[in-house]
Amino acid sequence: MYNILLIASIFGFVLTTLLFLKKSTQPKATIFLGSFYFLLSVYALQAYIIDGGHLALCSWFFLWPLILYNLFAVPIYFYFETIMADEFKWKKRYLLLFLPFVLSVIDAGFIYLQPDAVYQEMLHNALTDPKNRLHVSYWLLDLDQHMLMRHVWQLGALLIVMPKLLDFIKEGTADGLKVILNKWLLVFWFGLTLFAVFAIFYAVENMLAINIFEGGSMVPVILYLIMFSIGVIPIYFPTILHGYPQVIEGTVDSKQSISNQELDNKYGLDEAGVKRKLKLLVQKKLHLQQDFNVTNCAREMEMPAHHLSYFIKQQYGLNFTSYKNNLRMQHAKKLIEDGFLENNTTDALAWECGFASRSSFSRVFKDATDHSPSDYASILQDNG
């Protein structure tokens, strides 16, 4: 049973690394999400170590993580707020989110300031009786009270964002990326809410020495399964690594009312900015390189490949390959008009336009002009 905690922790650390290192269209939201998965990974790992009976091998992994766990509500709330507002602005009321963290700093600091025998006794009790470790007393609160408080704060943060989230998912529903984002946010919110609820049940069970459900181990098992699900569910939503800009920057006055239809059309990437970057790539003639594909193009533009493909489809009605070939055919026709074939072969023309072979170039050229390159040159010459 405890192995699922280890798996969830490993998945979480991998996801954290990807979120922190991956370029994103919403870097602040991505950092907040990565911060949450880091906390969840440490939480799952310590639960695996202590509840699984491995604390003797990792005795250093004790007490101090309490401070991290009591930050749970912070990245969760900030992530949803940033995604829905497409920005993050600090507000004084956010200080309330840090109350569990402040109390844990005080309690953990108090224990570390005590004689070493106090810490060693606490560690010994966790080693010999891990099931009852939540009853340990600090200074202000017991460990089970810390657990109850942090997850009450987590649940409160999720309930606060819920009305805004429900309004948010109603907007821009004709946009493919927005539909994916809506599904992710609903699944993520639901998973976090279940996590908070069952963690609260677990804390209450330990505080009152009762079993809320029949079978004393049911609540922790469900809690571990929920943690595992939250840790691995991003596999089904890989686009969350890149973020989602809400409204095209500079095109909508914040004081204007925006209809759902306008949001359907404008939700996505910065249209002017992307077109400007595409124009710059054409000026640099990168589309004439043989390895010019959607991945390399997106890397040059510092944006996710799936966002670029989506943008080109929405703006030009073409997939990326067709868009690239159209640019190459414009260059090919210009070269032919300038007399390139008078002193060069069709193979040289194909190579000049980014094609690896004459046959593939000729096929694309005929699809675009209804003529072979040589026939097109002859027609130009006759008309001239």
Coordinates of N, CA and C in Angstrom, one line a residue, residues 167-291:
D167 N -17.4 30.4 -13.1 CA -17.6 31.4 -14.1 C -16.6 31.4 -15.2
F168 N -15.3 31.0 -14.8 CA -14.2 31.0 -15.7 C -14.4 29.9 -16.8
I169 N -14.9 28.7 -16.4 CA -15.0 27.6 -17.3 C -16.1 27.8 -18.3
K170 N -17.0 28.8 -18.1 CA -18.1 29.1 -19.0 C -17.6 30.0 -20.2
E171 N -16.5 30.6 -20.0 CA -16.0 31.5 -21.0 C -15.1 30.8 -22.0
G172 N -15.1 31.2 -23.3 CA -14.3 30.8 -24.3 C -14.4 29.3 -24.6
T173 N -15.6 28.7 -24.5 CA -15.7 27.3 -24.6 C -15.6 26.8 -26.0
A174 N -15.5 27.7 -27.0 CA -15.3 27.2 -28.4 C -13.9 27.0 -28.8
D175 N -13.0 27.4 -27.8 CA -11.6 27.3 -28.0 C -11.1 25.9 -27.6
G176 N -10.4 25.2 -28.4 CA -9.9 23.9 -28.1 C -9.0 23.9 -26.9
L177 N -8.0 24.8 -26.8 CA -7.1 24.9 -25.6 C -7.9 25.2 -24.4
K178 N -8.9 26.0 -24.5 CA -9.6 26.4 -23.3 C -10.4 25.2 -22.7
V179 N -11.0 24.4 -23.6 CA -11.7 23.2 -23.2 C -10.8 22.3 -22.4
I180 N -9.6 22.1 -22.9 CA -8.6 21.3 -22.2 C -8.3 21.9 -20.8
L181 N -8.1 23.2 -20.8 CA -7.8 23.9 -19.5 C -9.0 23.7 -18.5
N182 N -10.2 23.8 -19.0 CA -11.4 23.7 -18.2 C -11.4 22.3 -17.5
K183 N -11.1 21.3 -18.3 CA -11.2 19.9 -17.8 C -10.1 19.7 -16.7
W184 N -8.9 20.2 -17.0 CA -7.8 20.1 -16.1 C -8.1 20.8 -14.8
L185 N -8.6 22.0 -14.8 CA -8.9 22.8 -13.6 C -10.0 22.1 -12.8
L186 N -11.0 21.6 -13.4 CA -12.1 20.9 -12.7 C -11.5 19.6 -12.0
V187 N -10.8 18.8 -12.8 CA -10.2 17.6 -12.2 C -9.2 17.9 -11.1
F188 N -8.4 18.9 -11.3 CA -7.4 19.3 -10.3 C -8.1 19.8 -9.0
W189 N -9.1 20.7 -9.2 CA -9.9 21.2 -8.1 C -10.6 20.1 -7.3
F190 N -11.2 19.2 -8.0 CA -11.9 18.1 -7.4 C -11.0 17.2 -6.6
G191 N -9.8 16.9 -7.2 CA -8.8 16.0 -6.5 C -8.3 16.7 -5.3
L192 N -8.0 18.0 -5.4 CA -7.5 18.7 -4.2 C -8.5 18.8 -3.1
T193 N -9.8 18.9 -3.5 CA -10.9 19.0 -2.5 C -11.0 17.7 -1.8
L194 N -11.0 16.6 -2.5 CA -11.0 15.3 -1.9 C -9.8 15.0 -1.0
F195 N -8.7 15.5 -1.4 CA -7.5 15.4 -0.6 C -7.7 16.1 0.7
A196 N -8.2 17.3 0.7 CA -8.4 18.1 1.9 C -9.4 17.5 2.8
V197 N -10.5 17.0 2.2 CA -11.6 16.4 3.0 C -11.1 15.2 3.8
F198 N -10.4 14.3 3.1 CA -10.0 13.0 3.7 C -8.8 13.3 4.7
A199 N -8.0 14.3 4.4 CA -7.0 14.6 5.3 C -7.6 15.2 6.6
I200 N -8.6 15.9 6.5 CA -9.4 16.4 7.7 C -10.0 15.3 8.5
F201 N -10.6 14.3 7.7 CA -11.1 13.1 8.4 C -10.0 12.4 9.2
Y202 N -8.9 12.3 8.5 CA -7.8 11.5 9.1 C -7.3 12.2 10.4
A203 N -7.2 13.6 10.3 CA -6.8 14.3 11.5 C -7.8 14.2 12.6
V204 N -9.1 14.3 12.3 CA -10.1 14.2 13.3 C -10.1 12.8 13.9
E205 N -10.0 11.8 13.1 CA -9.9 10.4 13.7 C -8.8 10.3 14.7
N206 N -7.7 10.9 14.4 CA -6.5 10.8 15.3 C -6.8 11.6 16.6
M207 N -7.3 12.8 16.4 CA -7.6 13.6 17.6 C -8.6 13.1 18.5
L208 N -9.7 12.5 18.0 CA -10.8 11.9 18.8 C -10.7 10.4 19.1
A209 N -9.7 9.8 18.5 CA -9.5 8.3 18.6 C -10.7 7.6 18.2
I210 N -11.3 7.9 17.1 CA -12.5 7.3 16.6 C -12.2 6.9 15.1
N211 N -13.1 6.0 14.6 CA -13.1 5.7 13.2 C -14.3 6.2 12.5
I212 N -14.1 7.2 11.6 CA -15.3 7.8 10.9 C -16.0 6.7 10.0
F213 N -15.2 5.9 9.4 CA -15.8 4.8 8.6 C -15.5 3.5 9.2
E214 N -16.3 2.5 8.9 CA -16.0 1.1 9.4 C -14.7 0.6 8.8
G215 N -13.8 0.0 9.7 CA -12.5 -0.4 9.2 C -11.5 0.7 9.5
G216 N -10.7 0.6 10.5 CA -9.9 1.7 10.9 C -8.9 2.2 9.9
S217 N -8.5 1.5 8.9 CA -7.5 2.0 8.0 C -8.1 2.5 6.7
M218 N -9.4 2.6 6.6 CA -10.0 3.1 5.4 C -9.7 4.5 5.0
V219 N -9.7 5.4 5.9 CA -9.5 6.8 5.6 C -8.0 7.0 5.1
P220 N -7.0 6.5 5.8 CA -5.6 6.7 5.3 C -5.4 6.0 4.0
V221 N -6.0 4.9 3.7 CA -5.9 4.2 2.4 C -6.5 5.1 1.3
I222 N -7.7 5.6 1.6 CA -8.3 6.5 0.6 C -7.5 7.8 0.4
L223 N -6.9 8.3 1.5 CA -6.1 9.5 1.4 C -4.9 9.2 0.5
Y224 N -4.2 8.1 0.7 CA -3.0 7.7 -0.1 C -3.4 7.6 -1.5
L225 N -4.5 7.0 -1.8 CA -5.0 6.8 -3.2 C -5.2 8.2 -3.9
I226 N -5.8 9.1 -3.1 CA -6.1 10.4 -3.7 C -4.8 11.1 -4.0
M227 N -3.8 11.0 -3.0 CA -2.5 11.6 -3.3 C -1.8 11.0 -4.5
F228 N -1.9 9.7 -4.7 CA -1.4 9.1 -5.8 C -2.0 9.6 -7.1
S229 N -3.4 9.7 -7.1 CA -4.1 10.2 -8.3 C -3.7 11.6 -8.6
I230 N -3.6 12.5 -7.6 CA -3.2 13.9 -7.9 C -1.8 13.9 -8.5
G231 N -0.9 13.0 -8.0 CA 0.5 13.0 -8.5 C 0.6 12.5 -9.9
V232 N -0.3 11.7 -10.4 CA -0.1 11.1 -11.7 C -1.1 11.7 -12.8
I233 N -2.2 12.4 -12.3 CA -3.2 12.8 -13.2 C -2.7 13.8 -14.3
P234 N -1.6 14.6 -14.0 CA -1.1 15.4 -15.1 C -0.6 14.7 -16.4
I235 N -0.4 13.4 -16.3 CA 0.0 12.6 -17.4 C -1.1 12.8 -18.5
Y236 N -2.4 12.9 -18.1 CA -3.5 13.0 -19.1 C -3.7 14.5 -19.5
F237 N -2.9 15.4 -19.0 CA -3.0 16.8 -19.3 C -1.6 17.4 -19.6
P238 N -0.9 16.9 -20.5 CA 0.5 17.4 -20.7 C 0.6 18.8 -21.1
T239 N -0.5 19.4 -21.6 CA -0.4 20.8 -22.0 C -0.3 21.8 -20.8
I240 N -0.6 21.3 -19.6 CA -0.5 22.2 -18.4 C 1.0 22.6 -18.2
L241 N 1.9 21.9 -18.8 CA 3.3 22.3 -18.7 C 3.6 23.7 -19.3
H242 N 2.7 24.1 -20.2 CA 3.0 25.3 -21.0 C 2.1 26.5 -20.5
G243 N 1.1 26.3 -19.8 CA 0.2 27.4 -19.4 C -0.7 27.8 -20.5
Y244 N -1.7 28.7 -20.2 CA -2.7 29.2 -21.2 C -2.9 30.7 -20.9
P245 N -2.5 31.5 -21.9 CA -2.8 32.9 -21.8 C -4.3 33.1 -22.0
Q246 N -4.9 34.0 -21.1 CA -6.4 34.1 -21.2 C -6.9 35.0 -22.3
V247 N -6.4 36.2 -22.3 CA -6.9 37.1 -23.3 C -5.7 37.7 -24.1
I248 N -5.8 37.9 -25.4 CA -4.7 38.3 -26.2 C -4.3 39.7 -25.7
E249 N -3.0 39.8 -25.4 CA -2.5 41.1 -24.8 C -2.6 42.2 -25.7
G250 N -3.2 43.3 -25.2 CA -3.2 44.5 -26.0 C -4.4 44.6 -27.0
T251 N -5.2 43.6 -27.1 CA -6.4 43.7 -28.0 C -7.7 44.0 -27.3
V252 N -7.7 43.9 -26.0 CA -9.0 44.1 -25.3 C -8.8 45.1 -24.2
D253 N -9.6 46.1 -24.2 CA -9.6 47.0 -23.1 C -10.2 46.4 -21.8
S254 N -9.5 46.5 -20.7 CA -10.0 45.8 -19.5 C -11.3 46.4 -19.0
K255 N -11.6 47.6 -19.5 CA -12.9 48.2 -19.0 C -14.0 47.8 -19.9
Q256 N -13.8 47.2 -21.0 CA -14.8 46.8 -21.9 C -15.4 45.5 -21.5
S257 N -16.7 45.3 -21.8 CA -17.4 44.1 -21.5 C -17.1 43.1 -22.7
I258 N -16.8 41.9 -22.4 CA -16.4 40.9 -23.4 C -17.4 39.8 -23.5
S259 N -18.0 39.6 -24.7 CA -19.0 38.6 -24.9 C -18.3 37.2 -24.9
N260 N -19.1 36.2 -24.8 CA -18.6 34.8 -24.8 C -18.0 34.6 -26.2
Q261 N -18.7 35.1 -27.3 CA -18.2 34.9 -28.6 C -16.8 35.5 -28.8
E262 N -16.7 36.8 -28.3 CA -15.4 37.4 -28.4 C -14.3 36.6 -27.7
L263 N -14.6 36.1 -26.5 CA -13.7 35.3 -25.8 C -13.3 34.0 -26.6
D264 N -14.3 33.4 -27.2 CA -14.1 32.2 -28.0 C -13.0 32.5 -29.1
N265 N -13.1 33.8 -29.7 CA -12.2 34.1 -30.8 C -10.8 34.6 -30.3
K266 N -10.8 35.2 -29.1 CA -9.6 35.8 -28.6 C -8.8 35.1 -27.6
Y267 N -9.5 34.0 -27.0 CA -8.7 33.3 -26.0 C -7.6 32.5 -26.7
G268 N -6.4 32.6 -26.2 CA -5.3 32.0 -26.9 C -4.0 32.8 -26.8
L269 N -3.3 32.8 -27.9 CA -2.0 33.5 -27.9 C -2.1 34.9 -28.4
D270 N -1.0 35.6 -28.2 CA -0.9 37.0 -28.6 C -0.8 37.1 -30.1
E271 N -1.9 37.4 -30.8 CA -1.9 37.3 -32.3 C -0.9 38.1 -32.9
A272 N -0.8 39.4 -32.5 CA 0.2 40.3 -33.2 C 1.6 39.8 -32.9
G273 N 1.8 39.4 -31.6 CA 3.2 39.0 -31.3 C 3.6 37.7 -32.0
V274 N 2.7 36.7 -32.2 CA 3.1 35.5 -32.9 C 3.3 35.8 -34.3
K275 N 2.4 36.6 -34.9 CA 2.6 36.9 -36.4 C 3.9 37.7 -36.6
R276 N 4.3 38.5 -35.7 CA 5.5 39.2 -35.8 C 6.7 38.3 -35.7
K277 N 6.6 37.3 -34.9 CA 7.7 36.3 -34.8 C 7.8 35.4 -36.0
L278 N 6.6 35.1 -36.5 CA 6.6 34.3 -37.8 C 7.2 35.0 -38.9
K279 N 6.9 36.3 -39.0 CA 7.4 37.2 -40.1 C 9.0 37.3 -40.0
L280 N 9.5 37.4 -38.7 CA 10.9 37.4 -38.5 C 11.6 36.2 -38.9
L281 N 11.0 35.0 -38.7 CA 11.5 33.7 -39.1 C 11.6 33.6 -40.6
V282 N 10.6 34.2 -41.3 CA 10.6 34.2 -42.8 C 11.7 35.1 -43.3
Q283 N 11.9 36.2 -42.6 CA 12.9 37.2 -43.1 C 14.3 36.5 -42.9
K284 N 14.4 35.7 -41.9 CA 15.7 35.0 -41.6 C 15.8 33.7 -42.5
K285 N 14.8 33.4 -43.2 CA 14.7 32.3 -44.1 C 14.9 30.9 -43.4
L286 N 14.5 30.9 -42.2 CA 14.6 29.6 -41.5 C 13.7 28.5 -42.0
H287 N 12.6 28.9 -42.7 CA 11.7 27.9 -43.3 C 12.4 27.2 -44.5
L288 N 13.5 27.7 -44.9 CA 14.2 27.0 -46.1 C 15.2 26.0 -45.6
Q289 N 15.3 25.8 -44.3 CA 16.2 24.8 -43.7 C 15.5 23.5 -43.8
Q290 N 16.2 22.4 -44.1 CA 15.6 21.1 -44.2 C 15.0 20.5 -42.9
D291 N 15.6 20.9 -41.8 CA 15.1 20.4 -40.5 C 14.1 21.4 -39.9

